[in-house]
PDB file of C-alpha atoms in Angstrom:
ATOM      1  CA  MET A   1      -0.219 -20.726   9.454  1.00  0.00           C
ATOM      2  CA  ARG A   2       2.289 -23.123  10.845  1.00  0.00           C
ATOM      3  CA  GLN A   3       4.389 -20.322  12.230  1.00  0.00           C
ATOM      4  CA  LEU A   4       3.335 -21.105  15.740  1.00  0.00           C
ATOM      5  CA  SER A   5       5.172 -19.179  18.350  1.00  0.00           C
ATOM      6  CA  ARG A   6       7.596 -21.362  20.247  1.00  0.00           C
ATOM      7  CA  ARG A   7       5.297 -21.112  23.236  1.00  0.00           C
ATOM      8  CA  ALA A   8       2.276 -22.183  21.260  1.00  0.00           C
ATOM      9  CA  ALA A   9       4.198 -25.000  19.630  1.00  0.00           C
ATOM     10  CA  LEU A  10       5.371 -26.308  22.967  1.00  0.00           C
ATOM     11  CA  ALA A  11       1.888 -26.096  24.411  1.00  0.00           C
ATOM     12  CA  LEU A  12       0.583 -28.552  21.867  1.00  0.00           C
ATOM     13  CA  SER A  13       1.494 -32.156  21.510  1.00  0.00           C
ATOM     14  CA  ALA A  14       3.080 -33.069  18.202  1.00  0.00           C
ATOM     15  CA  SER A  15      -0.055 -34.713  16.844  1.00  0.00           C
ATOM     16  CA  GLY A  16      -2.294 -32.035  18.305  1.00  0.00           C
ATOM     17  CA  ALA A  17      -0.227 -29.399  16.579  1.00  0.00           C
ATOM     18  CA  ALA A  18      -0.581 -31.134  13.248  1.00  0.00           C
ATOM     19  CA  LEU A  19      -4.356 -31.336  13.622  1.00  0.00           C
ATOM     20  CA  THR A  20      -4.580 -27.698  14.625  1.00  0.00           C
ATOM     21  CA  ILE A  21      -2.613 -26.645  11.595  1.00  0.00           C
ATOM     22  CA  VAL A  22      -4.892 -28.506   9.208  1.00  0.00           C
ATOM     23  CA  GLY A  23      -8.086 -27.195  10.729  1.00  0.00           C
ATOM     24  CA  TRP A  24      -6.759 -23.720  11.098  1.00  0.00           C
ATOM     25  CA  ASN A  25      -5.801 -22.722   7.696  1.00  0.00           C
ATOM     26  CA  GLU A  26      -7.381 -25.156   5.334  1.00  0.00           C
ATOM     27  CA  GLY A  27      -7.020 -24.053   1.763  1.00  0.00           C
ATOM     28  CA  ALA A  28      -4.891 -21.094   2.735  1.00  0.00           C
ATOM     29  CA  PHE A  29      -1.631 -22.638   1.610  1.00  0.00           C
ATOM     30  CA  ALA A  30      -0.142 -21.542  -1.634  1.00  0.00           C
ATOM     31  CA  THR A  31      -0.272 -24.062  -4.343  1.00  0.00           C
ATOM     32  CA  ALA A  32       2.481 -24.632  -6.818  1.00  0.00           C
ATOM     33  CA  LYS A  33       0.171 -22.912  -9.278  1.00  0.00           C
ATOM     34  CA  GLU A  34       0.164 -19.652  -7.326  1.00  0.00           C
ATOM     35  CA  ALA A  35       3.937 -19.744  -7.199  1.00  0.00           C
ATOM     36  CA  ALA A  36       3.976 -20.402 -10.954  1.00  0.00           C
ATOM     37  CA  ASP A  37       1.629 -17.438 -11.470  1.00  0.00           C
ATOM     38  CA  ASP A  38       4.007 -15.169  -9.560  1.00  0.00           C
ATOM     39  CA  ILE A  39       6.894 -16.389 -11.688  1.00  0.00           C
ATOM     40  CA  ALA A  40       4.939 -15.858 -14.906  1.00  0.00           C
ATOM     41  CA  LYS A  41       4.182 -12.293 -13.811  1.00  0.00           C
ATOM     42  CA  PHE A  42       7.868 -11.736 -13.102  1.00  0.00           C
ATOM     43  CA  THR A  43       9.098 -13.116 -16.434  1.00  0.00           C
ATOM     44  CA  GLY A  44       6.234 -11.716 -18.477  1.00  0.00           C
ATOM     45  CA  GLY A  45       5.598 -15.252 -19.697  1.00  0.00           C
ATOM     46  CA  LYS A  46       9.131 -15.797 -21.015  1.00  0.00           C
ATOM     47  CA  THR A  47      10.817 -19.110 -20.366  1.00  0.00           C
ATOM     48  CA  ALA A  48      13.604 -19.019 -17.810  1.00  0.00           C
ATOM     49  CA  GLU A  49      16.659 -21.122 -18.583  1.00  0.00           C
ATOM     50  CA  LYS A  50      17.599 -23.612 -15.868  1.00  0.00           C
ATOM     51  CA  ALA A  51      21.128 -22.327 -15.363  1.00  0.00           C
ATOM     52  CA  LYS A  52      23.464 -20.035 -13.455  1.00  0.00           C
ATOM     53  CA  ILE A  53      21.506 -20.053 -10.181  1.00  0.00           C
ATOM     54  CA  SER A  54      22.868 -21.389  -6.951  1.00  0.00           C
ATOM     55  CA  ILE A  55      20.678 -21.706  -3.880  1.00  0.00           C
ATOM     56  CA  GLU A  56      22.057 -22.403  -0.429  1.00  0.00           C
ATOM     57  CA  LEU A  57      19.509 -23.812   1.993  1.00  0.00           C
ATOM     58  CA  PRO A  58      19.688 -26.503   4.633  1.00  0.00           C
ATOM     59  CA  GLU A  59      18.392 -29.876   3.397  1.00  0.00           C
ATOM     60  CA  ILE A  60      16.449 -30.241   6.610  1.00  0.00           C
ATOM     61  CA  ALA A  61      15.260 -27.211   8.556  1.00  0.00           C
ATOM     62  CA  GLU A  62      14.365 -28.136  12.119  1.00  0.00           C
ATOM     63  CA  ASN A  63      12.885 -24.726  12.825  1.00  0.00           C
ATOM     64  CA  GLY A  64      10.788 -23.393   9.967  1.00  0.00           C
ATOM     65  CA  ASN A  65      10.657 -19.978  11.623  1.00  0.00           C
ATOM     66  CA  THR A  66      14.142 -19.026  10.558  1.00  0.00           C
ATOM     67  CA  VAL A  67      15.810 -20.836   7.691  1.00  0.00           C
ATOM     68  CA  PRO A  68      19.009 -19.357   6.237  1.00  0.00           C
ATOM     69  CA  LEU A  69      18.813 -18.761   2.483  1.00  0.00           C
ATOM     70  CA  SER A  70      21.487 -17.580   0.064  1.00  0.00           C
ATOM     71  CA  VAL A  71      20.922 -17.042  -3.630  1.00  0.00           C
ATOM     72  CA  ALA A  72      23.558 -16.239  -6.202  1.00  0.00           C
ATOM     73  CA  VAL A  73      23.655 -15.880  -9.958  1.00  0.00           C
ATOM     74  CA  ASP A  74      26.806 -16.739 -11.852  1.00  0.00           C
ATOM     75  CA  ALA A  75      26.804 -13.693 -14.123  1.00  0.00           C
ATOM     76  CA  PRO A  76      28.936 -10.597 -14.651  1.00  0.00           C
ATOM     77  CA  MET A  77      27.847  -7.373 -12.979  1.00  0.00           C
ATOM     78  CA  THR A  78      28.952  -4.726 -15.465  1.00  0.00           C
ATOM     79  CA  ALA A  79      27.175  -1.511 -16.401  1.00  0.00           C
ATOM     80  CA  GLU A  80      26.184  -3.094 -19.737  1.00  0.00           C
ATOM     81  CA  ASN A  81      24.979  -6.433 -18.446  1.00  0.00           C
ATOM     82  CA  TYR A  82      24.035  -7.243 -14.885  1.00  0.00           C
ATOM     83  CA  VAL A  83      21.491  -9.200 -12.912  1.00  0.00           C
ATOM     84  CA  SER A  84      18.789  -6.661 -12.128  1.00  0.00           C
ATOM     85  CA  GLU A  85      16.334  -8.701 -10.089  1.00  0.00           C
ATOM     86  CA  ILE A  86      16.018 -12.013  -8.276  1.00  0.00           C
ATOM     87  CA  LEU A  87      12.577 -13.336  -7.348  1.00  0.00           C
ATOM     88  CA  VAL A  88      12.275 -15.922  -4.572  1.00  0.00           C
ATOM     89  CA  VAL A  89       9.037 -17.870  -4.141  1.00  0.00           C
ATOM     90  CA  ALA A  90       8.056 -20.822  -1.951  1.00  0.00           C
ATOM     91  CA  ASP A  91       5.420 -23.272  -3.156  1.00  0.00           C
ATOM     92  CA  GLY A  92       4.163 -24.488   0.229  1.00  0.00           C
ATOM     93  CA  ASN A  93       3.720 -21.390   2.369  1.00  0.00           C
ATOM     94  CA  PRO A  94       0.338 -19.676   2.862  1.00  0.00           C
ATOM     95  CA  ARG A  95       1.511 -17.248   0.196  1.00  0.00           C
ATOM     96  CA  PRO A  96       4.227 -17.921  -2.350  1.00  0.00           C
ATOM     97  CA  GLY A  97       6.082 -14.600  -2.091  1.00  0.00           C
ATOM     98  CA  VAL A  98       9.358 -14.564  -0.149  1.00  0.00           C
ATOM     99  CA  ALA A  99      11.333 -11.615  -1.493  1.00  0.00           C
ATOM    100  CA  THR A 100      12.454  -9.773  -4.591  1.00  0.00           C
ATOM    101  CA  PHE A 101      16.032  -8.528  -4.607  1.00  0.00           C
ATOM    102  CA  HIS A 102      16.993  -5.601  -6.828  1.00  0.00           C
ATOM    103  CA  PHE A 103      20.586  -5.133  -7.923  1.00  0.00           C
ATOM    104  CA  SER A 104      22.503  -2.490  -9.824  1.00  0.00           C
ATOM    105  CA  SER A 105      25.851  -2.558 -11.579  1.00  0.00           C
ATOM    106  CA  MET A 106      27.201  -1.197  -8.261  1.00  0.00           C
ATOM    107  CA  SER A 107      26.151  -4.368  -6.489  1.00  0.00           C
ATOM    108  CA  GLY A 108      29.386  -6.092  -7.446  1.00  0.00           C
ATOM    109  CA  LYS A 109      27.882  -9.556  -7.058  1.00  0.00           C
ATOM    110  CA  ALA A 110      24.438 -10.923  -7.815  1.00  0.00           C
ATOM    111  CA  GLU A 111      24.183 -12.532  -4.437  1.00  0.00           C
ATOM    112  CA  ALA A 112      22.029 -12.013  -1.340  1.00  0.00           C
ATOM    113  CA  SER A 113      21.332 -13.858   1.893  1.00  0.00           C
ATOM    114  CA  THR A 114      18.490 -13.634   4.355  1.00  0.00           C
ATOM    115  CA  ARG A 115      16.467 -15.828   6.726  1.00  0.00           C
ATOM    116  CA  ILE A 116      13.062 -17.101   5.743  1.00  0.00           C
ATOM    117  CA  ARG A 117       9.979 -18.790   7.194  1.00  0.00           C
ATOM    118  CA  LEU A 118       8.836 -22.112   5.810  1.00  0.00           C
ATOM    119  CA  ALA A 119       5.492 -23.574   6.847  1.00  0.00           C
ATOM    120  CA  THR A 120       6.212 -27.073   5.617  1.00  0.00           C
ATOM    121  CA  THR A 121       8.463 -29.153   3.387  1.00  0.00           C
ATOM    122  CA  GLN A 122       8.464 -27.406   0.047  1.00  0.00           C
ATOM    123  CA  ASN A 123      10.409 -26.056  -2.920  1.00  0.00           C
ATOM    124  CA  ILE A 124      12.136 -22.703  -3.047  1.00  0.00           C
ATOM    125  CA  ILE A 125      12.139 -21.393  -6.589  1.00  0.00           C
ATOM    126  CA  VAL A 126      14.501 -18.628  -7.672  1.00  0.00           C
ATOM    127  CA  VAL A 127      14.227 -16.657 -10.914  1.00  0.00           C
ATOM    128  CA  ALA A 128      16.800 -14.079 -11.980  1.00  0.00           C
ATOM    129  CA  LYS A 129      16.362 -11.349 -14.561  1.00  0.00           C
ATOM    130  CA  THR A 130      19.282  -9.657 -16.297  1.00  0.00           C
ATOM    131  CA  SER A 131      19.403  -6.086 -17.539  1.00  0.00           C
ATOM    132  CA  LYS A 132      19.283  -7.557 -21.058  1.00  0.00           C
ATOM    133  CA  GLY A 133      15.969  -9.257 -20.330  1.00  0.00           C
ATOM    134  CA  GLU A 134      17.251 -12.827 -19.967  1.00  0.00           C
ATOM    135  CA  PHE A 135      15.788 -15.105 -17.300  1.00  0.00           C
ATOM    136  CA  PHE A 136      17.432 -17.906 -15.346  1.00  0.00           C
ATOM    137  CA  THR A 137      15.892 -20.207 -12.782  1.00  0.00           C
ATOM    138  CA  GLY A 138      16.702 -22.857 -10.223  1.00  0.00           C
ATOM    139  CA  GLN A 139      14.980 -24.551  -7.316  1.00  0.00           C
ATOM    140  CA  LYS A 140      15.691 -26.516  -4.191  1.00  0.00           C
ATOM    141  CA  GLN A 141      13.590 -28.540  -1.774  1.00  0.00           C
ATOM    142  CA  VAL A 142      13.771 -28.080   1.981  1.00  0.00           C
ATOM    143  CA  LYS A 143      12.398 -30.581   4.460  1.00  0.00           C
ATOM    144  CA  VAL A 144      10.899 -28.758   7.421  1.00  0.00           C
ATOM    145  CA  THR A 145      10.381 -30.242  10.874  1.00  0.00           C
ATOM    146  CA  ILE A 146       7.821 -28.086  12.665  1.00  0.00           C
ATOM    147  CA  GLY A 147       7.567 -27.796  16.399  1.00  0.00           C
ATOM    148  CA  GLY A 148      10.405 -30.241  16.768  1.00  0.00           C
ATOM    149  CA  CYS A 149      12.733 -30.269  19.716  1.00  0.00           C
ATOM    150  CA  GLY A 150      15.424 -28.600  17.634  1.00  0.00           C
ATOM    151  CA  GLY A 151      13.657 -25.226  17.607  1.00  0.00           C
TER     152      GLY A 151
ATOM    153  CA  MET N   1      10.394   0.182  16.457  1.00  0.00           C
ATOM    154  CA  ALA N   2      12.749   2.246  18.466  1.00  0.00           C
ATOM    155  CA  GLU N   3      15.387  -0.422  18.236  1.00  0.00           C
ATOM    156  CA  LYS N   4      18.471   0.299  16.237  1.00  0.00           C
ATOM    157  CA  PRO N   5      19.542  -1.752  13.238  1.00  0.00           C
ATOM    158  CA  ARG N   6      22.822  -3.615  13.344  1.00  0.00           C
ATOM    159  CA  LEU N   7      25.286  -2.997  10.525  1.00  0.00           C
ATOM    160  CA  LYS N   8      28.455  -4.791   9.589  1.00  0.00           C
ATOM    161  CA  LEU N   9      30.672  -3.534   6.790  1.00  0.00           C
ATOM    162  CA  PRO N  10      34.351  -2.618   6.483  1.00  0.00           C
ATOM    163  CA  LYS N  11      35.531   0.892   7.387  1.00  0.00           C
ATOM    164  CA  GLU N  12      38.102   0.859   4.599  1.00  0.00           C
ATOM    165  CA  ALA N  13      38.381  -0.731   1.177  1.00  0.00           C
ATOM    166  CA  LYS N  14      40.488  -0.602  -1.957  1.00  0.00           C
ATOM    167  CA  LYS N  15      39.170   1.157  -5.041  1.00  0.00           C
ATOM    168  CA  GLY N  16      37.018  -1.243  -7.029  1.00  0.00           C
ATOM    169  CA  GLU N  17      36.765  -3.767  -4.217  1.00  0.00           C
ATOM    170  CA  VAL N  18      33.539  -5.714  -3.739  1.00  0.00           C
ATOM    171  CA  ILE N  19      32.651  -5.529  -0.055  1.00  0.00           C
ATOM    172  CA  GLU N  20      30.233  -7.610   1.975  1.00  0.00           C
ATOM    173  CA  ILE N  21      27.497  -5.815   3.926  1.00  0.00           C
ATOM    174  CA  LYS N  22      25.357  -7.388   6.636  1.00  0.00           C
ATOM    175  CA  THR N  23      22.342  -5.717   8.233  1.00  0.00           C
ATOM    176  CA  LEU N  24      19.838  -6.827  10.840  1.00  0.00           C
ATOM    177  CA  MET N  25      16.756  -4.917  11.939  1.00  0.00           C
ATOM    178  CA  PRO N  26      15.069  -5.962  15.196  1.00  0.00           C
ATOM    179  CA  HIS N  27      11.402  -6.444  14.212  1.00  0.00           C
ATOM    180  CA  THR N  28       8.762  -9.090  14.904  1.00  0.00           C
ATOM    181  CA  MET N  29       7.704  -9.330  11.226  1.00  0.00           C
ATOM    182  CA  GLU N  30       4.139 -10.243  12.216  1.00  0.00           C
ATOM    183  CA  SER N  31       3.039 -12.366   9.270  1.00  0.00           C
ATOM    184  CA  GLY N  32      -0.701 -11.722   9.383  1.00  0.00           C
ATOM    185  CA  GLN N  33      -1.196 -15.500   9.456  1.00  0.00           C
ATOM    186  CA  ARG N  34      -1.116 -16.007  13.214  1.00  0.00           C
ATOM    187  CA  LYS N  35      -4.114 -15.914  15.521  1.00  0.00           C
ATOM    188  CA  ASP N  36      -4.231 -14.744  19.105  1.00  0.00           C
ATOM    189  CA  LYS N  37      -5.636 -16.815  21.950  1.00  0.00           C
ATOM    190  CA  ASP N  38      -9.171 -15.633  21.152  1.00  0.00           C
ATOM    191  CA  GLY N  39      -8.869 -16.871  17.594  1.00  0.00           C
ATOM    192  CA  LYS N  40      -8.594 -13.429  16.073  1.00  0.00           C
ATOM    193  CA  THR N  41      -6.055 -12.913  13.324  1.00  0.00           C
ATOM    194  CA  ILE N  42      -3.121 -10.790  14.431  1.00  0.00           C
ATOM    195  CA  PRO N  43      -2.786  -8.093  11.735  1.00  0.00           C
ATOM    196  CA  ARG N  44       0.201  -8.215   9.436  1.00  0.00           C
ATOM    197  CA  LYS N  45       2.989  -5.797  10.320  1.00  0.00           C
ATOM    198  CA  ILE N  46       6.312  -6.329   8.603  1.00  0.00           C
ATOM    199  CA  ILE N  47       9.257  -4.451   7.178  1.00  0.00           C
ATOM    200  CA  ASN N  48       8.215  -4.592   3.528  1.00  0.00           C
ATOM    201  CA  LYS N  49      11.158  -2.815   1.931  1.00  0.00           C
ATOM    202  CA  PHE N  50      14.867  -2.487   2.502  1.00  0.00           C
ATOM    203  CA  THR N  51      17.165  -0.290   0.428  1.00  0.00           C
ATOM    204  CA  ALA N  52      20.891   0.410   0.372  1.00  0.00           C
ATOM    205  CA  GLU N  53      22.343   3.465  -1.356  1.00  0.00           C
ATOM    206  CA  PHE N  54      25.926   4.579  -1.741  1.00  0.00           C
ATOM    207  CA  ASN N  55      26.504   8.301  -2.233  1.00  0.00           C
ATOM    208  CA  GLY N  56      22.855   8.622  -3.213  1.00  0.00           C
ATOM    209  CA  LYS N  57      22.906   5.880  -5.862  1.00  0.00           C
ATOM    210  CA  PRO N  58      20.986   2.610  -5.464  1.00  0.00           C
ATOM    211  CA  VAL N  59      23.182  -0.400  -4.707  1.00  0.00           C
ATOM    212  CA  PHE N  60      20.716  -3.013  -3.536  1.00  0.00           C
ATOM    213  CA  SER N  61      17.119  -3.210  -2.418  1.00  0.00           C
ATOM    214  CA  ALA N  62      14.655  -5.881  -1.428  1.00  0.00           C
ATOM    215  CA  ASN N  63      10.889  -6.159  -1.350  1.00  0.00           C
ATOM    216  CA  LEU N  64      10.091  -8.396   1.576  1.00  0.00           C
ATOM    217  CA  ASP N  65       7.084 -10.659   2.075  1.00  0.00           C
ATOM    218  CA  PRO N  66       5.802 -12.122   5.357  1.00  0.00           C
ATOM    219  CA  ALA N  67       7.911 -15.222   4.616  1.00  0.00           C
ATOM    220  CA  ILE N  68      10.968 -13.286   5.795  1.00  0.00           C
ATOM    221  CA  ALA N  69      11.883 -14.346   9.342  1.00  0.00           C
ATOM    222  CA  ALA N  70      11.659 -12.039  12.351  1.00  0.00           C
ATOM    223  CA  ASN N  71      14.533  -9.565  12.747  1.00  0.00           C
ATOM    224  CA  PRO N  72      15.069  -9.314   8.986  1.00  0.00           C
ATOM    225  CA  TYR N  73      18.664 -10.063   8.079  1.00  0.00           C
ATOM    226  CA  MET N  74      20.163  -9.030   4.768  1.00  0.00           C
ATOM    227  CA  GLN N  75      23.576  -9.826   3.412  1.00  0.00           C
ATOM    228  CA  PHE N  76      24.632  -8.409   0.071  1.00  0.00           C
ATOM    229  CA  TYR N  77      27.576  -6.825  -1.745  1.00  0.00           C
ATOM    230  CA  ALA N  78      28.695  -3.476  -3.092  1.00  0.00           C
ATOM    231  CA  LYS N  79      31.473  -2.431  -5.418  1.00  0.00           C
ATOM    232  CA  VAL N  80      33.095   0.725  -4.089  1.00  0.00           C
ATOM    233  CA  ASP N  81      35.064   3.074  -6.329  1.00  0.00           C
ATOM    234  CA  ALA N  82      35.343   6.089  -4.029  1.00  0.00           C
ATOM    235  CA  SER N  83      34.980   7.058  -0.385  1.00  0.00           C
ATOM    236  CA  GLY N  84      31.472   7.836   0.702  1.00  0.00           C
ATOM    237  CA  THR N  85      28.449   7.004   2.775  1.00  0.00           C
ATOM    238  CA  PHE N  86      26.112   4.055   2.695  1.00  0.00           C
ATOM    239  CA  LYS N  87      22.526   4.821   3.609  1.00  0.00           C
ATOM    240  CA  PHE N  88      20.216   1.988   4.618  1.00  0.00           C
ATOM    241  CA  THR N  89      16.444   2.338   4.831  1.00  0.00           C
ATOM    242  CA  TRP N  90      13.806   0.011   6.292  1.00  0.00           C
ATOM    243  CA  THR N  91      10.122   0.702   5.622  1.00  0.00           C
ATOM    244  CA  ASP N  92       7.450  -0.691   7.942  1.00  0.00           C
ATOM    245  CA  ASP N  93       3.872  -1.561   6.897  1.00  0.00           C
ATOM    246  CA  ASP N  94       2.707   1.269   9.188  1.00  0.00           C
ATOM    247  CA  GLY N  95       4.732   3.783   7.190  1.00  0.00           C
ATOM    248  CA  THR N  96       7.564   4.138   9.680  1.00  0.00           C
ATOM    249  CA  VAL N  97      10.913   4.606   7.967  1.00  0.00           C
ATOM    250  CA  ILE N  98      14.152   3.837   9.773  1.00  0.00           C
ATOM    251  CA  THR N  99      17.469   4.897   8.336  1.00  0.00           C
ATOM    252  CA  ALA N 100      21.079   4.269   9.225  1.00  0.00           C
ATOM    253  CA  GLU N 101      24.308   5.513   7.681  1.00  0.00           C
ATOM    254  CA  GLU N 102      27.856   4.222   7.613  1.00  0.00           C
ATOM    255  CA  LYS N 103      30.944   5.824   6.071  1.00  0.00           C
ATOM    256  CA  ILE N 104      33.672   3.993   4.201  1.00  0.00           C
ATOM    257  CA  THR N 105      37.118   5.212   3.184  1.00  0.00           C
ATOM    258  CA  VAL N 106      38.285   3.968  -0.200  1.00  0.00           C
ATOM    259  CA  GLY N 107      41.953   4.358  -1.008  1.00  0.00           C
TER     260      GLY N 107
END
């Protein structure tokens, strides 16, 4: 995993760190396919429309250990029709799962923010499910600088 | 795990208002991917679930994976129609459950 502690990251030279990461966890990183599998499980194989999702993430994250993420779905939140779930996956972490948010009609807004870990430059893919069984999706790439001086 | 969560939400709101709620739980969120200095994998230990209820009804919840950063922060919203109590719950991999409550007056 590239989530070296700050101490560990500082202890290694930049190139040394990169070599360590490769040797350490070879083959352990999620592929885009695993992320796609998670999404397929979430949608039950239905196609998600590329619409209504907004994702707030920095374009470049200097410290992959804590990257602010906000997701929002432009949809009404009424008792009859609301966004019930939002799945967030990352296609370059050791495992694709990030979080699943569950909403109710009492949520008021289909929006949530948290802070995530990103092992490397990768895509964050968001899929929303409505109470009517519709699916919407969006994605955004984040460039991650690991063990940089900005951490 | 004895540390207390931090909560930020208004004390008062208008009926039907959508309020913003912020929570932060001090926790290392050990990912299960790191190794110690002897090369042994440090076992995963994270907060895997967060829930928010208002007057006993679910408002928001989240299933969290190890990709959530240390000290899990959650910001979300709630539509309040009456005065009552928010109850927040964090569940650790080891089964520990931490709860916190906050009252709101809706006029």
